[in-house]
mmCIF file of C-alpha atoms and ligand atoms in Angstrom:
data_model
loop_
_atom_site.group_PDB
_atom_site.id
_atom_site.type_symbol
_atom_site.label_atom_id
_atom_site.label_comp_id
_atom_site.label_asym_id
_atom_site.label_seq_id
_atom_site.Cartn_x
_atom_site.Cartn_y
_atom_site.Cartn_z
ATOM 1 C CA UNK A 1 101.108 111.563 83.226
ATOM 2 C CA UNK A 2 103.309 113.605 85.731
ATOM 3 C CA UNK A 3 103.463 113.210 89.412
ATOM 4 C CA UNK A 4 103.395 116.691 90.919
ATOM 5 C CA UNK A 5 103.678 115.901 94.660
ATOM 6 C CA UNK A 6 105.192 113.175 96.811
ATOM 7 C CA UNK A 7 104.829 112.789 100.547
ATOM 8 C CA UNK A 8 107.242 110.071 101.416
ATOM 9 C CA UNK A 9 105.505 108.989 104.697
ATOM 10 C CA UNK A 10 102.059 109.693 105.929
ATOM 11 C CA UNK A 11 100.034 108.165 108.669
ATOM 12 C CA UNK A 12 96.901 110.175 107.815
ATOM 13 C CA UNK A 13 96.069 109.200 104.366
ATOM 14 C CA UNK A 14 95.067 105.578 104.863
ATOM 15 C CA UNK A 15 94.044 104.626 108.364
ATOM 16 C CA UNK A 16 96.127 101.787 109.844
ATOM 17 C CA UNK A 17 98.866 101.991 107.230
ATOM 18 C CA UNK A 18 102.094 103.859 106.695
ATOM 19 C CA UNK A 19 101.890 105.169 103.113
ATOM 20 C CA UNK A 20 103.508 107.442 100.611
ATOM 21 C CA UNK A 21 101.126 109.880 98.957
ATOM 22 C CA UNK A 22 101.337 110.628 95.287
ATOM 23 C CA UNK A 23 99.596 113.726 93.892
ATOM 24 C CA UNK A 24 98.491 113.709 90.164
ATOM 25 C CA UNK A 25 97.493 117.036 88.586
ATOM 26 C CA UNK A 26 94.303 118.342 86.913
ATOM 27 C CA UNK A 27 90.655 117.498 87.603
ATOM 28 C CA UNK A 28 87.465 117.418 85.587
ATOM 29 C CA UNK A 29 85.424 118.718 88.454
ATOM 30 C CA UNK A 30 85.393 122.336 89.761
ATOM 31 C CA UNK A 31 84.413 122.026 93.481
ATOM 32 C CA UNK A 32 84.417 125.627 94.765
ATOM 33 C CA UNK A 33 85.802 124.536 98.152
ATOM 34 C CA UNK A 34 88.635 122.402 96.609
ATOM 35 C CA UNK A 35 91.911 122.875 98.478
ATOM 36 C CA UNK A 36 94.133 121.867 95.623
ATOM 37 C CA UNK A 37 93.418 124.681 93.177
ATOM 38 C CA UNK A 38 97.191 125.220 92.260
ATOM 39 C CA UNK A 39 97.411 121.477 91.483
ATOM 40 C CA UNK A 40 94.398 121.785 89.216
ATOM 41 C CA UNK A 41 95.022 125.072 87.443
ATOM 42 C CA UNK A 42 98.815 125.574 87.588
ATOM 43 C CA UNK A 43 100.587 122.219 88.190
ATOM 44 C CA UNK A 44 103.565 123.583 86.330
ATOM 45 C CA UNK A 45 104.392 125.454 89.543
ATOM 46 C CA UNK A 46 105.295 122.215 91.082
ATOM 47 C CA UNK A 47 108.366 120.198 90.045
ATOM 48 C CA UNK A 48 107.658 116.861 88.446
ATOM 49 C CA UNK A 49 108.799 113.916 90.637
ATOM 50 C CA UNK A 50 110.594 111.409 88.545
ATOM 51 C CA UNK A 51 109.452 107.768 88.845
ATOM 52 C CA UNK A 52 112.933 106.589 89.774
ATOM 53 C CA UNK A 53 113.076 108.862 92.763
ATOM 54 C CA UNK A 54 109.885 107.238 94.144
ATOM 55 C CA UNK A 55 110.829 103.704 93.217
ATOM 56 C CA UNK A 56 114.281 104.110 94.968
ATOM 57 C CA UNK A 57 112.599 105.487 98.032
ATOM 58 C CA UNK A 58 110.082 102.621 98.116
ATOM 59 C CA UNK A 59 112.749 99.902 97.585
ATOM 60 C CA UNK A 60 115.000 101.375 100.301
ATOM 61 C CA UNK A 61 112.103 101.597 102.803
ATOM 62 C CA UNK A 62 110.256 98.460 101.837
ATOM 63 C CA UNK A 63 110.387 97.088 105.376
ATOM 64 C CA UNK A 64 107.980 99.664 106.781
ATOM 65 C CA UNK A 65 106.114 101.345 103.911
ATOM 66 C CA UNK A 66 102.767 99.516 103.546
ATOM 67 C CA UNK A 67 101.440 101.225 100.433
ATOM 68 C CA UNK A 68 100.859 104.213 98.267
ATOM 69 C CA UNK A 69 97.799 106.632 98.345
ATOM 70 C CA UNK A 70 97.153 108.066 94.859
ATOM 71 C CA UNK A 71 95.342 111.378 95.024
ATOM 72 C CA UNK A 72 95.034 114.553 93.154
ATOM 73 C CA UNK A 73 93.393 116.322 91.375
ATOM 74 C CA UNK A 74 91.578 113.429 89.906
ATOM 75 C CA UNK A 75 93.856 110.421 89.194
ATOM 76 C CA UNK A 76 91.247 108.558 87.016
ATOM 77 C CA UNK A 77 91.546 111.140 84.194
ATOM 78 C CA UNK A 78 94.714 109.300 83.110
ATOM 79 C CA UNK A 79 94.477 106.365 80.802
ATOM 80 C CA UNK A 80 97.951 105.335 81.933
ATOM 81 C CA UNK A 81 96.792 104.980 85.575
ATOM 82 C CA UNK A 82 96.438 101.157 85.503
ATOM 83 C CA UNK A 83 100.046 100.864 84.171
ATOM 84 C CA UNK A 84 101.309 103.325 86.742
ATOM 85 C CA UNK A 85 99.617 101.404 89.609
ATOM 86 C CA UNK A 86 100.836 98.040 88.143
ATOM 87 C CA UNK A 87 104.433 99.275 88.624
ATOM 88 C CA UNK A 88 103.752 100.256 92.179
ATOM 89 C CA UNK A 89 102.010 96.924 92.873
ATOM 90 C CA UNK A 90 104.992 94.959 91.509
ATOM 91 C CA UNK A 91 107.086 96.455 94.326
ATOM 92 C CA UNK A 92 104.748 94.698 96.708
ATOM 93 C CA UNK A 93 103.010 97.830 97.807
ATOM 94 C CA UNK A 94 99.286 98.262 98.554
ATOM 95 C CA UNK A 95 97.401 100.943 96.728
ATOM 96 C CA UNK A 96 94.692 103.303 97.904
ATOM 97 C CA UNK A 97 92.907 105.538 95.280
ATOM 98 C CA UNK A 98 91.092 108.839 96.029
ATOM 99 C CA UNK A 99 88.542 109.665 93.432
ATOM 100 C CA UNK A 100 85.613 111.896 92.674
ATOM 101 C CA UNK A 101 83.829 108.872 91.159
ATOM 102 C CA UNK A 102 83.209 110.249 87.616
ATOM 103 C CA UNK A 103 85.190 107.491 85.943
ATOM 104 C CA UNK A 104 83.262 104.201 86.501
ATOM 105 C CA UNK A 105 84.976 102.532 83.637
ATOM 106 C CA UNK A 106 88.409 103.148 85.158
ATOM 107 C CA UNK A 107 87.200 101.827 88.575
ATOM 108 C CA UNK A 108 85.990 98.652 86.932
ATOM 109 C CA UNK A 109 89.334 98.279 85.198
ATOM 110 C CA UNK A 110 91.296 98.779 88.470
ATOM 111 C CA UNK A 111 88.948 96.470 90.485
ATOM 112 C CA UNK A 112 88.862 93.633 87.987
ATOM 113 C CA UNK A 113 92.665 93.932 87.450
ATOM 114 C CA UNK A 114 93.291 93.672 91.257
ATOM 115 C CA UNK A 115 95.135 96.950 91.086
ATOM 116 C CA UNK A 116 93.543 98.704 94.038
ATOM 117 C CA UNK A 117 93.177 97.612 97.716
ATOM 118 C CA UNK A 118 91.020 100.537 98.817
ATOM 119 C CA UNK A 119 88.992 103.250 97.041
ATOM 120 C CA UNK A 120 87.867 106.419 98.759
ATOM 121 C CA UNK A 121 85.141 108.144 96.887
ATOM 122 C CA UNK A 122 83.909 111.680 97.431
ATOM 123 C CA UNK A 123 80.183 112.367 97.633
ATOM 124 C CA UNK A 124 79.900 116.071 96.990
ATOM 125 C CA UNK A 125 76.269 116.640 97.837
ATOM 126 C CA UNK A 126 72.833 115.008 97.845
ATOM 127 C CA UNK A 127 72.302 112.910 94.753
ATOM 128 C CA UNK A 128 70.269 115.448 92.840
ATOM 129 C CA UNK A 129 71.742 116.927 89.663
ATOM 130 C CA UNK A 130 71.160 120.542 90.202
ATOM 131 C CA UNK A 131 72.520 120.390 93.706
ATOM 132 C CA UNK A 132 75.531 118.238 92.841
ATOM 133 C CA UNK A 133 76.328 120.424 89.835
ATOM 134 C CA UNK A 134 76.726 123.427 92.174
ATOM 135 C CA UNK A 135 78.875 121.615 94.769
ATOM 136 C CA UNK A 136 81.217 119.872 92.215
ATOM 137 C CA UNK A 137 81.093 122.407 89.333
ATOM 138 C CA UNK A 138 79.840 119.711 87.000
ATOM 139 C CA UNK A 139 79.765 120.457 83.201
ATOM 140 C CA UNK A 140 76.928 118.065 82.306
ATOM 141 C CA UNK A 141 74.532 115.479 83.642
ATOM 142 C CA UNK A 142 76.603 112.625 82.196
ATOM 143 C CA UNK A 143 79.230 113.362 84.782
ATOM 144 C CA UNK A 144 76.551 113.093 87.471
ATOM 145 C CA UNK A 145 75.256 109.737 86.140
ATOM 146 C CA UNK A 146 78.774 108.492 86.168
ATOM 147 C CA UNK A 147 79.022 109.335 89.974
ATOM 148 C CA UNK A 148 75.917 107.341 90.569
ATOM 149 C CA UNK A 149 77.380 104.468 88.529
ATOM 150 C CA UNK A 150 80.527 104.478 90.565
ATOM 151 C CA UNK A 151 78.539 104.350 93.884
ATOM 152 C CA UNK A 152 76.810 101.127 92.636
ATOM 153 C CA UNK A 153 80.146 99.621 91.585
ATOM 154 C CA UNK A 154 81.676 100.204 95.090
ATOM 155 C CA UNK A 155 78.590 98.986 96.793
ATOM 156 C CA UNK A 156 79.203 95.570 95.217
ATOM 157 C CA UNK A 157 82.053 95.272 97.744
ATOM 158 C CA UNK A 158 84.617 93.715 95.384
ATOM 159 C CA UNK A 159 87.147 96.087 96.949
ATOM 160 C CA UNK A 160 87.363 97.731 100.314
ATOM 161 C CA UNK A 161 86.043 101.249 100.104
ATOM 162 C CA UNK A 162 84.606 104.344 101.723
ATOM 163 C CA UNK A 163 82.415 107.186 100.734
ATOM 164 C CA UNK A 164 83.167 110.610 102.249
ATOM 165 C CA UNK A 165 81.765 114.154 102.160
ATOM 166 C CA UNK A 166 83.701 117.328 102.785
ATOM 167 C CA UNK A 167 81.121 119.310 104.671
ATOM 168 C CA UNK A 168 81.110 122.977 103.787
ATOM 169 C CA UNK A 169 78.763 125.637 105.347
ATOM 170 C CA UNK A 170 76.711 127.295 102.533
ATOM 171 C CA UNK A 171 76.815 124.066 100.596
ATOM 172 C CA UNK A 172 75.698 121.513 103.123
ATOM 173 C CA UNK A 173 73.391 121.561 106.140
ATOM 174 C CA UNK A 174 71.995 118.842 108.342
ATOM 175 C CA UNK A 175 69.241 117.951 105.966
ATOM 176 C CA UNK A 176 71.746 117.473 103.152
ATOM 177 C CA UNK A 177 73.828 115.086 105.102
ATOM 178 C CA UNK A 178 70.786 113.173 106.079
ATOM 179 C CA UNK A 179 69.756 112.975 102.355
ATOM 180 C CA UNK A 180 73.215 111.789 101.288
ATOM 181 C CA UNK A 181 73.337 109.164 104.115
ATOM 182 C CA UNK A 182 69.808 107.885 103.160
ATOM 183 C CA UNK A 183 70.920 107.400 99.515
ATOM 184 C CA UNK A 184 74.117 105.638 100.648
ATOM 185 C CA UNK A 185 72.476 103.430 103.260
ATOM 186 C CA UNK A 186 73.854 99.994 103.558
ATOM 187 C CA UNK A 187 77.342 101.109 102.377
ATOM 188 C CA UNK A 188 80.310 99.843 104.375
ATOM 189 C CA UNK A 189 81.829 103.183 105.414
ATOM 190 C CA UNK A 190 80.896 106.794 105.319
ATOM 191 C CA UNK A 191 82.920 109.703 106.735
ATOM 192 C CA UNK A 192 82.142 113.384 107.152
ATOM 193 C CA UNK A 193 85.355 115.524 106.770
ATOM 194 C CA UNK A 194 85.581 119.018 108.017
ATOM 195 C CA UNK A 195 86.248 121.680 105.401
ATOM 196 C CA UNK A 196 89.638 123.588 105.480
ATOM 197 C CA UNK A 197 89.364 127.207 104.122
ATOM 198 C CA UNK A 198 92.694 127.216 102.452
ATOM 199 C CA UNK A 199 93.815 127.706 98.836
ATOM 200 C CA UNK A 200 90.261 127.249 97.684
ATOM 201 C CA UNK A 201 89.334 126.990 94.083
ATOM 202 C CA UNK A 202 86.695 129.777 94.631
ATOM 203 C CA UNK A 203 88.565 132.368 96.706
ATOM 204 C CA UNK A 204 85.218 133.433 98.374
ATOM 205 C CA UNK A 205 85.272 130.083 100.073
ATOM 206 C CA UNK A 206 88.336 131.034 102.078
ATOM 207 C CA UNK A 207 86.167 133.343 104.071
ATOM 208 C CA UNK A 208 83.802 130.592 105.105
ATOM 209 C CA UNK A 209 84.187 129.373 108.753
ATOM 210 C CA UNK A 210 84.010 125.558 109.021
ATOM 211 C CA UNK A 211 81.402 123.896 111.152
ATOM 212 C CA UNK A 212 82.346 123.181 114.726
ATOM 213 C CA UNK A 213 83.411 119.465 114.849
ATOM 214 C CA UNK A 214 80.745 118.904 117.466
ATOM 215 C CA UNK A 215 77.967 119.570 114.860
ATOM 216 C CA UNK A 216 79.406 117.078 112.457
ATOM 217 C CA UNK A 217 79.694 114.492 115.339
ATOM 218 C CA UNK A 218 75.991 115.174 116.111
ATOM 219 C CA UNK A 219 74.995 114.563 112.430
ATOM 220 C CA UNK A 220 77.241 111.435 112.412
ATOM 221 C CA UNK A 221 75.410 110.123 115.431
ATOM 222 C CA UNK A 222 72.079 110.420 113.532
ATOM 223 C CA UNK A 223 73.288 108.513 110.582
ATOM 224 C CA UNK A 224 75.744 105.932 111.831
ATOM 225 C CA UNK A 225 73.081 103.225 112.034
ATOM 226 C CA UNK A 226 73.064 103.222 108.160
ATOM 227 C CA UNK A 227 76.597 102.139 107.872
ATOM 228 C CA UNK A 228 79.092 99.625 109.278
ATOM 229 C CA UNK A 229 81.385 102.425 110.019
ATOM 230 C CA UNK A 230 80.718 106.081 110.118
ATOM 231 C CA UNK A 231 82.888 108.865 111.476
ATOM 232 C CA UNK A 232 84.161 112.467 111.475
ATOM 233 C CA UNK A 233 87.582 113.584 110.280
ATOM 234 C CA UNK A 234 89.306 116.813 110.649
ATOM 235 C CA UNK A 235 89.267 119.491 113.480
HETATM 236 S S1 SF4 B 1 87.969 118.784 95.374
HETATM 237 FE FE1 SF4 B 1 86.752 118.721 93.454
HETATM 238 S S2 SF4 B 1 88.027 119.997 92.040
HETATM 239 FE FE2 SF4 B 1 89.265 119.516 93.794
HETATM 240 S S3 SF4 B 1 90.401 117.623 93.154
HETATM 241 FE FE3 SF4 B 1 88.623 116.948 94.254
HETATM 242 S S4 SF4 B 1 87.073 116.586 92.686
HETATM 243 FE FE4 SF4 B 1 88.638 117.916 91.773
#
């Protein structure tokens, strides 16, 4: 497992915390709007960040770094993830994991092992296989079933979590967001994130103009009663 990106300090990746963000390459999904296509297809273009470099940074700055956000790509494709996170936690840091939710077994391992403090799981589309397949580039229905399994795991609230959807014109409209919200009803947190047409996996998506933020805020107002917390992120 190689780390292919390291942002030493970020105030944006975990609300309320100062974190470092670690990027792990490759992903089992193929979302056409993915903004990390180089990390997924050509991670060799990025230098590998040695563990010691990150560890030294965290030790030196332990007074004010609260935690580490692990993102990708899809971090859960790596069997070594629990060991990697264990080393981070042994330095006294909190850990947030970003995931596409297709590895429920890994989520269980991390939750039961007290290895994660917060999980942010993407919900790519309404929970219907044919629609989800298109939005996430799924290979088979098994991946979709695993996403649904992960939703149920997080809803047990054994760990702090959020669901979030990157809202992309041509893939999502108001009805889709209402459908997603309906199926997640009762969950703790749900966020709508505005799409950024940059370095997209399908180059055609770079031509798509994101929704005006006000539209997302309007949809958010319609669904916020379903959740303890619901909001909009991005411009
Ligand atoms: S946006 Fe999709 S393809 Fe890109 S890293 Fe996330 S799950 Fe993988």
